[in-house]
CSV table of C-alpha atoms and ligand atoms in Angstrom, one decimal:
chain,number,residue,atom,x,y,z
A,1,MET,CA,-21.2,-1.5,-7.0
A,2,SER,CA,-18.6,-3.9,-6.6
A,3,HIS,CA,-14.9,-3.6,-6.9
A,4,LYS,CA,-13.2,-6.9,-7.9
A,5,ARG,CA,-9.6,-6.3,-9.5
A,6,GLU,CA,-6.6,-7.7,-10.4
A,7,LEU,CA,-3.5,-6.9,-9.3
A,8,LYS,CA,-1.8,-9.8,-10.8
A,9,PRO,CA,-2.5,-13.0,-12.2
A,10,ARG,CA,-4.2,-14.9,-9.3
A,11,ILE,CA,-4.4,-11.8,-6.7
A,12,TYR,CA,-7.6,-10.1,-7.0
A,13,ALA,CA,-8.8,-7.0,-4.7
A,14,VAL,CA,-12.3,-7.6,-3.7
A,15,GLY,CA,-12.4,-5.3,-0.7
A,16,ALA,CA,-14.8,-2.1,-0.5
A,17,ILE,CA,-14.3,1.8,-0.8
A,18,ASP,CA,-16.3,4.1,1.7
A,19,TRP,CA,-16.5,7.1,-0.3
A,20,ASP,CA,-19.2,8.9,2.2
A,21,ARG,CA,-17.2,8.0,6.1
A,22,ARG,CA,-16.1,11.2,6.9
A,23,LEU,CA,-15.0,9.5,10.6
A,24,PHE,CA,-12.8,7.0,12.0
A,25,ASP,CA,-13.2,5.8,15.5
A,26,GLU,CA,-15.2,8.9,15.9
A,27,LEU,CA,-12.1,10.9,16.0
A,28,ILE,CA,-10.0,10.8,13.1
A,29,PRO,CA,-11.1,12.8,10.1
A,30,LEU,CA,-12.1,11.4,6.8
A,31,PRO,CA,-11.8,14.2,4.1
A,32,ASP,CA,-11.4,11.8,1.2
A,33,GLY,CA,-12.9,8.7,2.8
A,34,THR,CA,-11.5,5.3,2.9
A,35,SER,CA,-11.1,2.3,1.8
A,36,TYR,CA,-11.2,-1.7,3.8
A,37,ASN,CA,-8.8,-3.7,1.5
A,38,SER,CA,-9.0,-7.1,1.0
A,39,TYR,CA,-7.0,-9.3,-1.1
A,40,LEU,CA,-8.1,-12.9,-2.5
A,41,VAL,CA,-4.6,-14.8,-3.3
A,42,ARG,CA,-5.4,-18.2,-5.5
A,43,GLY,CA,-2.5,-20.8,-5.5
A,44,SER,CA,-2.8,-23.7,-7.0
A,45,GLU,CA,-3.6,-25.3,-4.3
A,46,LYS,CA,-5.1,-23.5,-1.7
A,47,THR,CA,-6.4,-20.5,-1.3
A,48,ALA,CA,-6.2,-17.1,0.9
A,49,LEU,CA,-7.9,-14.1,1.5
A,50,ILE,CA,-6.2,-11.3,3.3
A,51,ASP,CA,-8.0,-9.4,6.0
A,52,THR,CA,-11.7,-8.7,5.5
A,53,VAL,CA,-13.7,-5.5,5.6
A,54,ASP,CA,-15.3,-3.0,7.9
A,55,PRO,CA,-18.9,-4.7,8.9
A,56,THR,CA,-20.7,-2.1,7.5
A,57,MET,CA,-19.4,-3.1,4.1
A,58,ALA,CA,-19.4,-6.7,4.3
A,59,ASP,CA,-22.2,-7.0,1.3
A,60,VAL,CA,-19.6,-5.4,-1.1
A,61,LEU,CA,-16.8,-8.2,-0.3
A,62,ILE,CA,-19.3,-11.3,0.1
A,63,ARG,CA,-20.2,-10.0,-3.8
A,64,ASN,CA,-16.9,-9.3,-4.9
A,65,LEU,CA,-16.1,-13.2,-4.0
A,66,GLU,CA,-19.5,-14.3,-5.6
A,67,GLU,CA,-18.6,-12.9,-8.8
A,68,LEU,CA,-14.9,-14.5,-8.9
A,69,GLU,CA,-16.5,-18.2,-8.2
A,70,THR,CA,-14.0,-18.3,-5.2
A,71,GLY,CA,-14.7,-22.2,-4.4
A,72,ASP,CA,-13.5,-22.8,-1.1
A,73,ILE,CA,-11.1,-20.2,0.7
A,74,ASP,CA,-8.9,-22.4,3.0
A,75,TYR,CA,-7.4,-19.3,5.0
A,76,VAL,CA,-8.4,-16.0,6.2
A,77,ILE,CA,-5.1,-14.2,6.7
A,78,ALA,CA,-6.3,-11.7,9.5
A,79,ASN,CA,-3.0,-9.3,9.4
A,80,HIS,CA,-4.8,-7.1,12.1
A,81,ALA,CA,-7.1,-7.3,14.6
A,82,GLU,CA,-9.0,-3.8,14.2
A,83,GLN,CA,-13.1,-4.3,13.1
A,84,ASP,CA,-12.4,-2.5,10.1
A,85,HIS,CA,-10.5,-5.6,9.1
A,86,SER,CA,-11.3,-8.4,10.7
A,87,GLY,CA,-15.1,-7.2,11.4
A,88,THR,CA,-16.5,-9.5,8.8
A,89,LEU,CA,-14.7,-12.6,9.3
A,90,PRO,CA,-17.5,-14.3,11.0
A,91,LEU,CA,-19.6,-13.8,8.2
A,92,ILE,CA,-17.0,-15.3,6.2
A,93,LEU,CA,-16.1,-18.1,8.6
A,94,GLU,CA,-20.3,-19.0,8.3
A,95,LEU,CA,-20.0,-18.5,4.5
A,96,TYR,CA,-16.8,-20.8,3.9
A,97,PRO,CA,-17.2,-23.2,7.1
A,98,GLY,CA,-13.7,-25.2,6.2
A,99,ALA,CA,-11.6,-21.3,6.2
A,100,LYS,CA,-9.4,-20.9,9.0
A,101,VAL,CA,-8.0,-17.6,10.7
A,102,VAL,CA,-3.9,-17.5,10.2
A,103,CYS,CA,-3.0,-14.9,12.6
A,104,THR,CA,-0.1,-14.4,15.7
A,105,PRO,CA,-1.0,-15.4,18.8
A,106,LYS,CA,-2.1,-12.2,20.4
A,107,CYS,CA,-4.8,-11.7,17.2
A,108,LYS,CA,-5.8,-14.4,18.6
A,109,ASP,CA,-6.8,-13.3,21.8
A,110,LEU,CA,-8.0,-10.0,20.8
A,111,LEU,CA,-10.4,-11.7,18.1
A,112,MET,CA,-12.0,-14.3,20.1
A,113,ASP,CA,-12.6,-11.7,22.5
A,114,SER,CA,-13.7,-9.1,20.0
A,115,LEU,CA,-15.5,-11.3,17.3
A,116,LEU,CA,-16.3,-14.5,19.6
A,117,ILE,CA,-14.4,-16.6,17.0
A,118,HIS,CA,-13.6,-19.9,18.4
A,119,GLN,CA,-10.4,-21.0,19.3
A,120,ASP,CA,-10.6,-23.9,16.7
A,121,LYS,CA,-11.1,-21.9,13.7
A,122,PHE,CA,-7.3,-20.2,14.2
A,123,ILE,CA,-4.0,-21.4,13.1
A,124,THR,CA,-1.0,-19.1,14.8
A,125,VAL,CA,1.9,-18.0,13.2
A,126,GLU,CA,5.4,-17.2,14.4
A,127,ASP,CA,7.3,-14.4,13.4
A,128,GLY,CA,9.2,-15.7,9.5
A,129,MET,CA,6.7,-18.8,9.4
A,130,THR,CA,5.3,-19.6,6.0
A,131,LEU,CA,2.0,-21.3,4.5
A,132,SER,CA,1.9,-22.8,0.8
A,133,LEU,CA,-0.9,-22.4,-1.4
A,134,GLY,CA,0.6,-25.0,-4.1
A,135,ASN,CA,2.6,-22.3,-6.4
A,136,LYS,CA,1.9,-19.3,-3.7
A,137,THR,CA,3.6,-19.4,-0.3
A,138,LEU,CA,3.1,-16.7,2.3
A,139,GLU,CA,5.9,-15.7,4.5
A,140,PHE,CA,4.2,-13.9,7.9
A,141,VAL,CA,6.3,-11.4,9.2
A,142,HIS,CA,5.2,-10.1,12.5
A,143,ALA,CA,5.5,-6.2,13.2
A,144,PRO,CA,3.8,-5.2,16.3
A,145,TRP,CA,2.1,-1.2,16.4
A,146,VAL,CA,1.9,-1.2,13.5
A,147,HIS,CA,-1.2,-0.6,14.5
A,148,TRP,CA,-1.7,-2.7,17.5
A,149,PRO,CA,0.6,-5.2,19.3
A,150,GLU,CA,-0.6,-7.7,17.0
A,151,THR,CA,-0.1,-6.5,13.7
A,152,MET,CA,1.9,-8.9,11.3
A,153,LEU,CA,2.5,-8.5,7.8
A,154,THR,CA,2.1,-11.1,4.8
A,155,TYR,CA,4.5,-11.5,1.8
A,156,LEU,CA,3.9,-13.5,-1.0
A,157,ARG,CA,7.2,-14.3,-2.3
A,158,GLU,CA,7.0,-15.5,-6.1
A,159,ASP,CA,5.1,-12.3,-6.4
A,160,ARG,CA,7.0,-10.3,-4.5
A,161,MET,CA,4.4,-8.7,-2.8
A,162,LEU,CA,4.0,-7.7,0.9
A,163,PHE,CA,0.5,-7.1,2.3
A,164,THR,CA,0.8,-4.4,4.9
A,165,CYS,CA,-2.8,-3.8,6.0
A,166,ASP,CA,-2.6,-0.1,8.6
A,167,PHE,CA,1.0,-0.2,7.7
A,168,LEU,CA,2.2,2.5,4.7
A,169,GLY,CA,-1.7,3.0,4.0
A,170,SER,CA,-3.6,6.1,3.5
A,171,HIS,CA,-7.5,6.8,4.1
A,172,LEU,CA,-8.1,7.8,0.8
A,173,ALA,CA,-11.3,6.5,-1.5
A,174,THR,CA,-10.5,6.0,-5.0
A,175,SER,CA,-11.4,3.7,-7.5
A,176,ASP,CA,-7.5,3.4,-8.5
A,177,LEU,CA,-6.4,-0.1,-7.5
A,178,PHE,CA,-2.5,1.6,-7.9
A,179,VAL,CA,-1.1,4.8,-6.7
A,180,THR,CA,-1.4,7.4,-10.0
A,181,ASP,CA,-1.8,10.3,-8.4
A,182,GLU,CA,1.7,10.5,-6.2
A,183,ALA,CA,0.4,14.1,-4.7
A,184,THR,CA,-2.8,13.3,-3.1
A,185,VAL,CA,-1.2,9.9,-2.4
A,186,TYR,CA,1.6,11.6,-0.3
A,187,GLU,CA,-1.0,14.0,1.8
A,188,ALA,CA,-3.5,11.3,2.7
A,189,ALA,CA,-0.6,8.9,3.2
A,190,LYS,CA,0.9,11.5,5.7
A,191,ARG,CA,-2.3,12.3,7.2
A,192,TYR,CA,-2.7,8.6,8.3
A,193,TYR,CA,1.2,8.4,9.5
A,194,ALA,CA,0.6,11.5,12.1
A,195,GLU,CA,-3.0,9.8,13.0
A,196,ILE,CA,-2.3,6.3,13.1
A,197,MET,CA,1.5,5.5,13.3
A,198,MET,CA,3.6,8.4,14.3
A,199,PRO,CA,2.6,7.1,18.7
A,200,PHE,CA,4.4,4.4,17.6
A,201,ARG,CA,7.8,5.8,15.4
A,202,PRO,CA,10.2,4.3,17.5
A,203,THR,CA,9.1,0.7,16.5
A,204,ILE,CA,8.2,2.0,12.8
A,205,LYS,CA,11.5,2.6,12.1
A,206,LYS,CA,12.9,-0.8,13.9
A,207,ASN,CA,10.0,-2.7,11.3
A,208,LEU,CA,10.9,0.0,7.9
A,209,ALA,CA,14.4,-1.9,8.6
A,210,ARG,CA,13.2,-5.5,8.0
A,211,LEU,CA,11.7,-4.6,5.4
A,212,ASN,CA,15.2,-3.9,3.6
A,213,ASP,CA,15.7,-8.4,4.0
A,214,LEU,CA,12.6,-8.4,1.2
A,215,THR,CA,13.0,-7.7,-2.4
A,216,ILE,CA,9.2,-6.0,-2.8
A,217,ASP,CA,7.6,-5.1,-5.9
A,218,ILE,CA,4.5,-4.3,-5.0
A,219,ILE,CA,3.0,-2.6,-1.3
A,220,ALA,CA,-0.7,-3.9,-1.0
A,221,PRO,CA,-2.0,-1.8,1.9
A,222,SER,CA,-5.4,-2.7,3.1
A,223,HIS,CA,-6.3,1.4,3.3
A,224,GLY,CA,-6.0,3.3,-0.3
A,225,PRO,CA,-4.0,3.1,-3.2
A,226,ALA,CA,-1.6,-0.4,-3.3
A,227,TYR,CA,2.5,1.1,-4.4
A,228,LYS,CA,3.5,-0.4,-7.7
A,229,GLU,CA,7.2,2.2,-6.6
A,230,PRO,CA,7.4,0.9,-3.0
A,231,ASN,CA,10.2,3.4,-2.4
A,232,PHE,CA,7.7,6.2,-2.8
A,233,ILE,CA,6.0,5.5,0.1
A,234,LEU,CA,9.1,3.9,2.2
A,235,ASN,CA,10.9,6.6,1.3
A,236,ALA,CA,8.2,8.8,2.7
A,237,TYR,CA,8.2,7.0,6.2
A,238,ARG,CA,12.0,7.3,6.6
A,239,ASP,CA,11.8,10.6,6.3
A,240,TRP,CA,8.8,10.9,8.6
A,241,ALA,CA,9.8,8.3,11.0
A,242,SER,CA,13.5,9.6,11.2
A,243,ASP,CA,14.8,11.7,14.2
A,244,ASP,CA,15.3,15.3,11.7
A,245,VAL,CA,12.7,18.0,12.3
A,246,LYS,CA,12.6,20.9,10.4
A,247,ASN,CA,12.6,24.5,10.4
A,248,GLU,CA,8.5,24.8,11.5
A,249,VAL,CA,6.6,26.2,14.5
A,250,VAL,CA,3.1,24.9,14.7
A,251,ILE,CA,1.2,27.4,16.9
A,252,PRO,CA,-2.5,25.7,17.8
A,253,TYR,CA,-4.1,28.2,19.1
A,254,ILE,CA,-7.7,29.6,20.2
A,255,SER,CA,-8.9,33.3,21.4
A,256,MET,CA,-11.6,34.7,23.7
A,257,HIS,CA,-11.8,38.3,23.6
A,258,GLY,CA,-8.6,38.9,20.6
A,259,SER,CA,-5.9,39.3,23.1
A,260,THR,CA,-3.9,35.7,22.8
A,261,LYS,CA,-5.3,36.2,18.8
A,262,LYS,CA,-2.5,40.3,19.2
A,263,MET,CA,0.0,37.8,20.4
A,264,VAL,CA,-0.4,34.7,18.1
A,265,ASP,CA,-0.6,37.5,15.1
A,266,HIS,CA,2.6,39.1,16.8
A,267,PHE,CA,4.6,36.2,17.5
A,268,ALA,CA,3.9,34.5,14.3
A,269,GLU,CA,4.9,37.6,12.3
A,270,ALA,CA,8.1,37.5,14.4
A,271,LEU,CA,9.0,33.9,13.6
A,272,ILE,CA,8.7,34.5,9.7
A,273,GLU,CA,10.9,37.6,10.0
A,274,ARG,CA,13.7,35.5,11.6
A,275,GLY,CA,13.0,32.9,8.4
A,276,ILE,CA,11.0,30.2,10.1
A,277,THR,CA,7.9,28.6,8.9
A,278,VAL,CA,4.8,29.0,10.6
A,279,LYS,CA,1.5,26.8,10.7
A,280,LEU,CA,-1.3,28.5,12.4
A,281,PHE,CA,-4.3,26.2,14.2
A,282,ASN,CA,-7.5,28.3,15.3
A,283,LEU,CA,-8.5,25.6,17.4
A,284,SER,CA,-12.4,26.9,17.3
A,285,GLU,CA,-13.2,24.6,14.2
A,286,PRO,CA,-10.0,22.5,14.2
A,287,ASP,CA,-9.2,19.9,11.1
A,288,ILE,CA,-7.0,17.7,14.2
A,289,GLY,CA,-5.7,15.9,11.2
A,290,LYS,CA,-3.8,18.2,9.4
A,291,LEU,CA,-3.0,19.8,12.7
A,292,ALA,CA,-1.3,16.2,13.5
A,293,MET,CA,0.1,16.5,10.2
A,294,ALA,CA,1.8,19.6,10.6
A,295,LEU,CA,3.8,17.8,14.3
A,296,VAL,CA,5.1,15.7,12.2
A,297,ASP,CA,7.7,17.1,10.7
A,298,ALA,CA,7.8,20.5,13.0
A,299,ALA,CA,10.2,21.6,15.5
A,300,THR,CA,8.9,23.4,17.7
A,301,VAL,CA,5.2,24.0,19.1
A,302,VAL,CA,3.5,27.1,20.7
A,303,ILE,CA,0.2,26.9,22.3
A,304,GLY,CA,-2.0,30.1,22.3
A,305,SER,CA,-4.9,29.7,24.6
A,306,PRO,CA,-6.8,32.5,27.0
A,307,THR,CA,-7.7,31.2,30.5
A,308,VAL,CA,-11.0,29.8,31.3
A,309,LEU,CA,-11.5,29.5,35.4
A,310,VAL,CA,-7.3,29.5,35.9
A,311,GLY,CA,-6.9,26.5,33.4
A,312,PRO,CA,-6.3,26.3,29.5
A,313,HIS,CA,-8.9,27.0,27.2
A,314,PRO,CA,-11.0,23.4,27.0
A,315,LYS,CA,-10.7,22.9,23.1
A,316,VAL,CA,-6.6,23.9,23.7
A,317,VAL,CA,-6.4,20.9,26.5
A,318,TYR,CA,-8.3,18.7,23.7
A,319,ALA,CA,-5.5,19.6,21.4
A,320,ALA,CA,-2.8,19.2,23.7
A,321,CYS,CA,-3.8,16.3,24.7
A,322,LEU,CA,-4.4,14.4,21.6
A,323,ALA,CA,-0.8,16.0,20.3
A,324,ASN,CA,0.9,14.3,23.6
A,325,ALA,CA,-0.7,11.1,22.3
A,326,LEU,CA,0.9,11.4,19.1
A,327,ARG,CA,4.1,11.7,20.2
A,328,PRO,CA,5.3,13.6,17.9
A,329,LYS,CA,9.3,14.5,17.5
A,330,LEU,CA,9.1,17.8,18.9
A,331,LYS,CA,12.1,19.5,20.1
A,332,PHE,CA,10.9,22.8,21.8
A,333,ALA,CA,7.4,24.0,23.2
A,334,SER,CA,6.6,27.0,24.7
A,335,ILE,CA,3.0,29.1,25.5
A,336,ILE,CA,1.5,32.4,24.8
A,337,GLY,CA,-1.6,33.9,25.8
A,338,SER,CA,-3.7,36.4,28.7
A,339,TYR,CA,-5.7,36.2,31.4
A,340,GLY,CA,-8.6,38.0,33.5
A,341,TRP,CA,-7.5,37.6,37.0
A,342,GLY,CA,-5.4,34.5,37.6
A,343,SER,CA,-3.9,31.9,35.8
A,344,ARG,CA,-2.8,28.3,36.0
A,345,MET,CA,-2.8,27.8,32.6
A,346,VAL,CA,1.1,27.5,32.6
A,347,GLU,CA,1.1,24.6,35.3
A,348,GLN,CA,-1.7,23.2,34.1
A,349,LEU,CA,-0.6,22.7,30.1
A,350,THR,CA,3.0,21.6,30.7
A,351,GLY,CA,1.3,18.9,32.9
A,352,MET,CA,-0.8,17.4,30.0
A,353,ILE,CA,2.3,16.7,27.7
A,354,PRO,CA,4.4,14.0,29.5
A,355,ASN,CA,5.0,12.5,26.4
A,356,LEU,CA,6.5,15.0,24.4
A,357,LYS,CA,10.6,15.2,25.0
A,358,VAL,CA,10.9,18.6,24.3
A,359,GLU,CA,13.0,21.3,26.0
A,360,LEU,CA,10.2,24.5,27.5
A,361,LEU,CA,10.7,27.9,26.4
A,362,GLU,CA,9.6,30.7,28.5
A,363,PRO,CA,6.1,31.1,28.1
A,364,VAL,CA,4.3,34.3,27.7
A,365,VAL,CA,1.4,34.6,29.9
A,366,VAL,CA,-0.2,38.4,30.4
A,367,LYS,CA,-2.8,39.8,32.0
A,368,GLY,CA,-5.4,41.6,30.0
A,369,VAL,CA,-4.9,42.5,27.1
A,370,PRO,CA,-1.0,42.6,25.7
A,371,GLY,CA,1.1,45.9,25.2
A,372,GLU,CA,4.5,46.8,24.6
A,373,GLU,CA,5.7,44.2,27.0
A,374,ALA,CA,4.0,41.4,25.7
A,375,PHE,CA,5.7,42.0,22.3
A,376,LYS,CA,8.8,42.2,23.3
A,377,ALA,CA,8.7,39.2,25.3
A,378,LEU,CA,6.7,37.7,21.9
A,379,ASP,CA,10.0,38.5,20.4
A,380,ARG,CA,12.5,37.5,22.7
A,381,LEU,CA,10.6,34.0,23.0
A,382,ALA,CA,10.9,34.1,18.9
A,383,ASP,CA,14.5,34.9,18.9
A,384,GLY,CA,14.8,31.8,21.5
A,385,ILE,CA,13.1,29.6,19.3
A,386,ALA,CA,15.5,30.9,15.9
A,387,ASN,CA,18.5,30.6,18.1
A,388,LYS,CA,17.3,27.3,19.5
A,389,HIS,CA,16.2,26.0,15.3
A,390,LYS,CA,20.2,27.6,14.5
A,391,GLU,CA,21.1,24.8,17.0
A,392,GLN,CA,19.6,22.2,15.3
A,393,GLY,CA,21.2,23.3,12.2
A,394,ILE,CA,17.6,23.5,10.5
A,395,ILE,CA,18.1,27.4,9.8
A,396,ASN,CA,20.7,29.8,7.9
A,397,GLY,CA,22.1,32.4,9.8
B,1,LIG,FE1,-7.6,-0.2,9.6
B,1,LIG,FE2,-6.1,-0.3,12.8
B,1,LIG,O1,-7.3,-0.2,11.3
């Protein structure tokens, strides 16, 4: 099945919808599939292809181009070197031997290394440079770290369209060329932000600010549907990337024999009684995407773990490493759990999250089954969190 659609006169979506993919980088769950969007822009004199597709779906891109009777492709704009957008470049260059790859100097290095494209095939562009297609002009906006250091955005001046590749995108397989169901896209875009963009939050803010200089009618990312109302996604990003946190406690936990579970249940109840929103994640079968999404806004994380061979449970280690890598804007953290004969869980876990710039609140780690003293300590921790949230101005009372 091919997917050939026109966004504006002489601007076509020629990419592929991947309905079946369920995992990205062998790490990130894709419950709703994804798409690899590629756009063909036909100017009066030259034709440009913006991004390609994952090599597993090269046939769809090639068929779409054939059906459009594209003729020559003069330029392939590579906004980003990751293979889900660049992986079909070698085949495109073979089929369209006159085409040049247009990208940032850093992107050229990466593409030469990862796809073995010859250096003669490249035109490198600096920030703000333009490329004329005749009656259409492409302007390149260097935007490092939306996802990798080499990323850029491409602005089509006459049509006021911004091609953003990963930035502002969503892992969502849909036949909609443009957003129709905002709630669904919001969820998918937030998941995408949490998993891909959140580690670069300070840079994301700078890149968002730069977009204020552009008049944008359409944002066309390379994953998920395009936006006819750019403020829908720009405002969502401004919120997620801001320094504001919400009155929420995320509790990723696991329990082996039920003691940690008893503590987590009591603690969650204590937080709810104090007017705090709680998001619980049992790590035995986690959707790490949902956990990442919860970390986008929360003020506090409290990790619940039993002790395994004096350290935290390995599934908790995995979640802690992931949270550390994603660098959410959390303000406070703590640890609760139970051990049998001895534990170095608190020292080990805190050592695993150096990227989280949090204040550590007194952990509650008890020997064996939790009793009255443990529950009182959990209540004190809940009080402490409520006070911290009040100081932040995110909880009433
Ligand atoms: Fe969609 Fe960073 O690649």
